[in-house]
mmCIF file of C-alpha atoms in Angstrom:
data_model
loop_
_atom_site.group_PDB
_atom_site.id
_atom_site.type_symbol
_atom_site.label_atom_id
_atom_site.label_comp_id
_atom_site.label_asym_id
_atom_site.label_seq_id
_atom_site.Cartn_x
_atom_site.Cartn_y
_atom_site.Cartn_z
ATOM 1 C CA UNK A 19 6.715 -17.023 16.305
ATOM 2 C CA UNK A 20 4.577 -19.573 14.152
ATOM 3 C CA UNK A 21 5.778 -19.631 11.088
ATOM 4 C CA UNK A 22 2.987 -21.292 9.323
ATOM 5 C CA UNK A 23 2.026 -19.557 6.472
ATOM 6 C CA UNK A 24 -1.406 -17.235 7.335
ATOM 7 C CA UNK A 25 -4.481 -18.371 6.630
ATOM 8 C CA UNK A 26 -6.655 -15.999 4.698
ATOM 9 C CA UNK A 27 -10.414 -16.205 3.820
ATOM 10 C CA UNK A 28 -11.566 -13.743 0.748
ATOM 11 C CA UNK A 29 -15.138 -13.085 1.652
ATOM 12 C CA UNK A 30 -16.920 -12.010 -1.692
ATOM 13 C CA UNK A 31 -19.610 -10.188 -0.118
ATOM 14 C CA UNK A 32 -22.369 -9.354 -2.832
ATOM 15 C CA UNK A 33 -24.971 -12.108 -4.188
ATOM 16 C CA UNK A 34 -26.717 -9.608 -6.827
ATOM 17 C CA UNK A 35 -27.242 -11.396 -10.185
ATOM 18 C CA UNK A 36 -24.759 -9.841 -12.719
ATOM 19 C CA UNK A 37 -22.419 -8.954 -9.639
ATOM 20 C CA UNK A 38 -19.012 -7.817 -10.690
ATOM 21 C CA UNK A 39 -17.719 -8.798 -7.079
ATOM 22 C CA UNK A 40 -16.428 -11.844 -8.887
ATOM 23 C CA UNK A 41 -13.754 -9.966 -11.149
ATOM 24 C CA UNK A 42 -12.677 -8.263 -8.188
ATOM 25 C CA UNK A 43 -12.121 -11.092 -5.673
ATOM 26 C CA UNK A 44 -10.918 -13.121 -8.330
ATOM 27 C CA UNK A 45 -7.982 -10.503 -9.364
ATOM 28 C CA UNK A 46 -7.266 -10.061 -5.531
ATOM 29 C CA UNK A 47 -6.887 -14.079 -4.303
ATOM 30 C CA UNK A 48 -4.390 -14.003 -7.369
ATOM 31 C CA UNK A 49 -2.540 -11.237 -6.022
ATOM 32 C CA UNK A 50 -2.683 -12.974 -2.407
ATOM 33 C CA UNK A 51 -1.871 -16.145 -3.647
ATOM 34 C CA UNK A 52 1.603 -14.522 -5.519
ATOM 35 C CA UNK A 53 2.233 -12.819 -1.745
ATOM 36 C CA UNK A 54 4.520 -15.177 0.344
ATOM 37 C CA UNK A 55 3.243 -16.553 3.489
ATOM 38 C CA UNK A 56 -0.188 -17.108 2.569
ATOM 39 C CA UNK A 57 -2.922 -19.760 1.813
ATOM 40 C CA UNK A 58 -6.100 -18.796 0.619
ATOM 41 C CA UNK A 59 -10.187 -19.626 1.138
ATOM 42 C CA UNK A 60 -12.093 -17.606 -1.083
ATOM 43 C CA UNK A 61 -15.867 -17.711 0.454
ATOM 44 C CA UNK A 62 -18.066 -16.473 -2.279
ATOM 45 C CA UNK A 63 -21.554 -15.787 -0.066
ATOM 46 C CA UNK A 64 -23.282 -16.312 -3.282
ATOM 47 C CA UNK A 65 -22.629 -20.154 -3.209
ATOM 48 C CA UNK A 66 -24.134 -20.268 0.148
ATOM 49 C CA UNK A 67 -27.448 -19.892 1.756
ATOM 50 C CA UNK A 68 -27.259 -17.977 4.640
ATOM 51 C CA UNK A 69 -30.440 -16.575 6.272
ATOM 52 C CA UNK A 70 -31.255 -13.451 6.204
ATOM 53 C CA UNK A 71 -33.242 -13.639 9.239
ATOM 54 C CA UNK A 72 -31.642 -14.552 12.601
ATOM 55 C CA UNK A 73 -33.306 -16.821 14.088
ATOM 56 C CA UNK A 74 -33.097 -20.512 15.321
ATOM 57 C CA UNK A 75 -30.481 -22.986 14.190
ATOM 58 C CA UNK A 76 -28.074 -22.495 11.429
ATOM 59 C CA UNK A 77 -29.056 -23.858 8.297
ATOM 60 C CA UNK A 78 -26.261 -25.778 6.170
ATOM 61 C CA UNK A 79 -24.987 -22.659 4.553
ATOM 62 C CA UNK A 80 -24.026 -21.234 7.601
ATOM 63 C CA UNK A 81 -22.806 -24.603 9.035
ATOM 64 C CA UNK A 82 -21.022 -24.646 5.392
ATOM 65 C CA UNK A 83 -18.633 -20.956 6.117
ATOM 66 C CA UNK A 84 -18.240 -21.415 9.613
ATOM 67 C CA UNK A 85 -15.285 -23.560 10.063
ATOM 68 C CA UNK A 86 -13.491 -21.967 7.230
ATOM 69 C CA UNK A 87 -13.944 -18.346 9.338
ATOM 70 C CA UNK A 88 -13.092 -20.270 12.055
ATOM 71 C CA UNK A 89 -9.618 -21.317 10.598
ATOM 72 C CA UNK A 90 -8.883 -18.374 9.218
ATOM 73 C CA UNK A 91 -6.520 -16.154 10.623
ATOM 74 C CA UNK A 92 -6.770 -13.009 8.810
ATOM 75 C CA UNK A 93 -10.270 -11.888 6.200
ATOM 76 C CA UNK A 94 -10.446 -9.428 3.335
ATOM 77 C CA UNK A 95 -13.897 -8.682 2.514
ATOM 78 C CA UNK A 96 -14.856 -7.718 -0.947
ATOM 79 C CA UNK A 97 -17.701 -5.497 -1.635
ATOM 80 C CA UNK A 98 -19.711 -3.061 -3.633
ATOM 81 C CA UNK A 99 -21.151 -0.212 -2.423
ATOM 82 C CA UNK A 100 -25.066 -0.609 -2.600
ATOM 83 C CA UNK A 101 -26.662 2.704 -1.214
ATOM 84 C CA UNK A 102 -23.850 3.919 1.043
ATOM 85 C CA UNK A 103 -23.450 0.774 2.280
ATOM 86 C CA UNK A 104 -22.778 -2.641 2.109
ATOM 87 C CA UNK A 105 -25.166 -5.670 0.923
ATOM 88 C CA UNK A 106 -27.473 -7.327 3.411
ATOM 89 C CA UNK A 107 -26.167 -10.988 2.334
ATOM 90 C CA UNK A 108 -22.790 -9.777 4.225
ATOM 91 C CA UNK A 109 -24.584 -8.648 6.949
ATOM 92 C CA UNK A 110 -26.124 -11.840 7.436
ATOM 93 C CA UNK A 111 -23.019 -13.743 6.994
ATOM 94 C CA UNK A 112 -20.951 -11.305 9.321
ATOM 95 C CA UNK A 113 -24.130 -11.301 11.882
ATOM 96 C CA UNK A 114 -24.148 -15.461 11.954
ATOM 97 C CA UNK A 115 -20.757 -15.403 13.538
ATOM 98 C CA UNK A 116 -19.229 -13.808 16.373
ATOM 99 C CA UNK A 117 -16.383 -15.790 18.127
ATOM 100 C CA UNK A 118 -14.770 -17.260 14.431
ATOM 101 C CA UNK A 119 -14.086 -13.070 14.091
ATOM 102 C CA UNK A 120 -12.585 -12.011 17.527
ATOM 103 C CA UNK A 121 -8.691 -11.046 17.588
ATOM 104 C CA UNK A 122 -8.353 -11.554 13.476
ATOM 105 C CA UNK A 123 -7.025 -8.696 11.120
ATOM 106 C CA UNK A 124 -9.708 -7.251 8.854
ATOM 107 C CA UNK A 125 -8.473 -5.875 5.312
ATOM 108 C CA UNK A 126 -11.261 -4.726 2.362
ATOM 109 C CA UNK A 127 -11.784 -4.342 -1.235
ATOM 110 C CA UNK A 128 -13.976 -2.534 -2.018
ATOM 111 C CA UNK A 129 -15.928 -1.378 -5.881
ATOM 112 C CA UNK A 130 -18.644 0.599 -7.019
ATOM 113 C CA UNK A 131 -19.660 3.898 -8.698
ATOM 114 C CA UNK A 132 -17.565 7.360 -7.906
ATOM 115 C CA UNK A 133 -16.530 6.520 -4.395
ATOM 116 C CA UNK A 134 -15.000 3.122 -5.242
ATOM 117 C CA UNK A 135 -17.512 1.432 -2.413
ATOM 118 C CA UNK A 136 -15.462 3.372 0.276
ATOM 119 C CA UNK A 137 -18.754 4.444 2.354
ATOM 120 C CA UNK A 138 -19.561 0.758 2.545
ATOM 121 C CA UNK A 139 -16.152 -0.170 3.998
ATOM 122 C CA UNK A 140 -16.763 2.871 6.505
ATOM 123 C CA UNK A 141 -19.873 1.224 7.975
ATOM 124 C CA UNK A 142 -17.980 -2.347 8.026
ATOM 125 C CA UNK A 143 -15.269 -0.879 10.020
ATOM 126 C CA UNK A 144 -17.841 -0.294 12.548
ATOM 127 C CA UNK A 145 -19.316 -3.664 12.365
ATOM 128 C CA UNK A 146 -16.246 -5.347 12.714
ATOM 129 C CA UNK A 147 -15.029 -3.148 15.695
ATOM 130 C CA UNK A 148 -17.929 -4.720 17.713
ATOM 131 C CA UNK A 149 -16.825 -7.968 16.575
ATOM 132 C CA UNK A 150 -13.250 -7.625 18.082
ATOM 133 C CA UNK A 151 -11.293 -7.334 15.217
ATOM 134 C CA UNK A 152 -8.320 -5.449 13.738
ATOM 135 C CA UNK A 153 -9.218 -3.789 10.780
ATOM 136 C CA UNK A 154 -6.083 -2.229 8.671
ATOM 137 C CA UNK A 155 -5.505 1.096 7.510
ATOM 138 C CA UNK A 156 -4.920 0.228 3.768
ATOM 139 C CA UNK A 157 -8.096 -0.332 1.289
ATOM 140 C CA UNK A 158 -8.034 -1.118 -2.383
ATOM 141 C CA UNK A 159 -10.937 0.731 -3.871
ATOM 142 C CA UNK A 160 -12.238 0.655 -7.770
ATOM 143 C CA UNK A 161 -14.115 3.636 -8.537
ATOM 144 C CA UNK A 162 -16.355 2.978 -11.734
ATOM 145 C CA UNK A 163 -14.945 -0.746 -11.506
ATOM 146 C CA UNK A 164 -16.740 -1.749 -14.400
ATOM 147 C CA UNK A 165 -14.447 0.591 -16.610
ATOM 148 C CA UNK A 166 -11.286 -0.537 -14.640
ATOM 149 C CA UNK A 167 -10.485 -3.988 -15.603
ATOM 150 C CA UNK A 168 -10.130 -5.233 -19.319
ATOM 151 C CA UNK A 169 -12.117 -8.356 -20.983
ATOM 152 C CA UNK A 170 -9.581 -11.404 -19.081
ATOM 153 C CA UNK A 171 -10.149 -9.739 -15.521
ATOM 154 C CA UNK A 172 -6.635 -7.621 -14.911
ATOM 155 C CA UNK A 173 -6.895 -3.847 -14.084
ATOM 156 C CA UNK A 174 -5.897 -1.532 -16.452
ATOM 157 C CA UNK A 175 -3.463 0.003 -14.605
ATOM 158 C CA UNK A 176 -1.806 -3.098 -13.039
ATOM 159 C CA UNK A 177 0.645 -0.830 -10.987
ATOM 160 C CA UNK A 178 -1.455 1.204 -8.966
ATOM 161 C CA UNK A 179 -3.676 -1.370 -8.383
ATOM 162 C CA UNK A 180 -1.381 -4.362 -7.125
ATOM 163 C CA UNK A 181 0.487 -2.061 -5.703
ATOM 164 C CA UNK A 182 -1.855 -1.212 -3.252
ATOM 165 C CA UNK A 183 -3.231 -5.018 -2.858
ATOM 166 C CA UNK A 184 0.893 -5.537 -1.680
ATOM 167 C CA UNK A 185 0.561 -2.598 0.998
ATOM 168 C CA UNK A 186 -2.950 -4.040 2.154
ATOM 169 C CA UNK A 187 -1.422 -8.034 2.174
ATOM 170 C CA UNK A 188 1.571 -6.221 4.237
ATOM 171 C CA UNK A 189 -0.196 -4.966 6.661
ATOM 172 C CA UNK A 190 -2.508 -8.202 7.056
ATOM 173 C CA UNK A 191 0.348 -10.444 7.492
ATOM 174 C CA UNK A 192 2.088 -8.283 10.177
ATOM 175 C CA UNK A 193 -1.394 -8.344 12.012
ATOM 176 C CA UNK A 194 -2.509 -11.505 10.870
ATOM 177 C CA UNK A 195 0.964 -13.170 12.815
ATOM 178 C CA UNK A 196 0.895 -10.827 15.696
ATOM 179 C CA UNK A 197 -2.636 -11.675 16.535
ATOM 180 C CA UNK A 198 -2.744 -15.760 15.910
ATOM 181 C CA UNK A 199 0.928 -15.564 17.942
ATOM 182 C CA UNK A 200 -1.187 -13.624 20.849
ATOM 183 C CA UNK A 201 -4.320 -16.270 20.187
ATOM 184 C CA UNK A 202 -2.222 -19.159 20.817
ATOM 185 C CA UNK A 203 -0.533 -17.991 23.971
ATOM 186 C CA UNK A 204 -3.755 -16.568 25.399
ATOM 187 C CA UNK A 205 -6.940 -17.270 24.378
ATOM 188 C CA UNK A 206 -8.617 -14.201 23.103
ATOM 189 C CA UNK A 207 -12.241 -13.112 25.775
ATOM 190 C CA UNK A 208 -14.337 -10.737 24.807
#
């Protein structure tokens, strides 16, 4: 087994002006940089252009994320909810790729209104299924996030919530060093 710590990209999924996808991701690389056995890439899509129409070459924001998907082994994707769903900027960034997303563990965090942005990690489950990935059972989800964490960025209630960021980093690594251990003994085809 390699025993090179797991390389995990945080994909902060929303580009909205005002966004409160920051707070989140910000809180959660903490908590996955305090977990053993990882290094992490946090790819904040709102730093990058990437075009939402697919067509032609890459441009440099998409030349910019793709060798950092490509080296990761494992992704958690952070996102709102935005209509029962998840924004288009992560669709674009998701639909850019294909091969830097086969055979890799998939964890979220999600945040929005009552249902915590749980219907948009529903439809990403799909999405990532097509793209030959593992996605893992546990989610952190904010309900109301904008009430949950105090003025410096920590959750009010620091238990629950890291609590379930250790379950979801668990289950990542277990997948995230079963998969690259299958990857580098046979090449992943889709």
């Amino acid at each position: 087994m390699n025993t090179t710590p797991l390389r995990l990209a945080v994909i902060v999924g929303s580009t909205r002006e005002g966004r409160f996808g920051p707070v989140v991701a910000d809180w959660f690389a903490e908590r996955s940089r305090v977990h053993a056995g990882m290094e992490i890439d946090v790819i904040d899509l709102a730093e990058v252009d990437i075009p939402l129409v697919l067509s032609g070459e890459p441009n440099a924001g998409v030349a910019t994320i793709t060798p950092r998907l490509a080296a990761a082994d494992a992704f958690v994707v952070v996102t709102p909810e935005y209509n029962h769903s998840y924004p288009a900027s992560l669709k674009a960034a998701i639909d850019w790729h294909f091969t830097q997303w086969q055979g890799k563990p998939v964890g979220f965090v999600s945040y929005g209104g009552i249902s915590g942005g749980l219907r948009a990690v529903e439809h990403l489950r799909q999405v990532f299924a097509e793209l030959h990935t593992v996605t893992v059972r546990e989610t952190v989800s904010f309900p109301m996030a904008w009430e949950k964490f105090d003025e410096d960025g920590k959750p009010l209630d620091g238990t629950a919530a890291n609590g379930a960021a250790k379950r979801l980093l668990d289950q990542l690594l277990w997948w995230g060093h079963a998969l690259r251990d299958a990857r580098e003994k046979i090449p992943y085809a889709a």
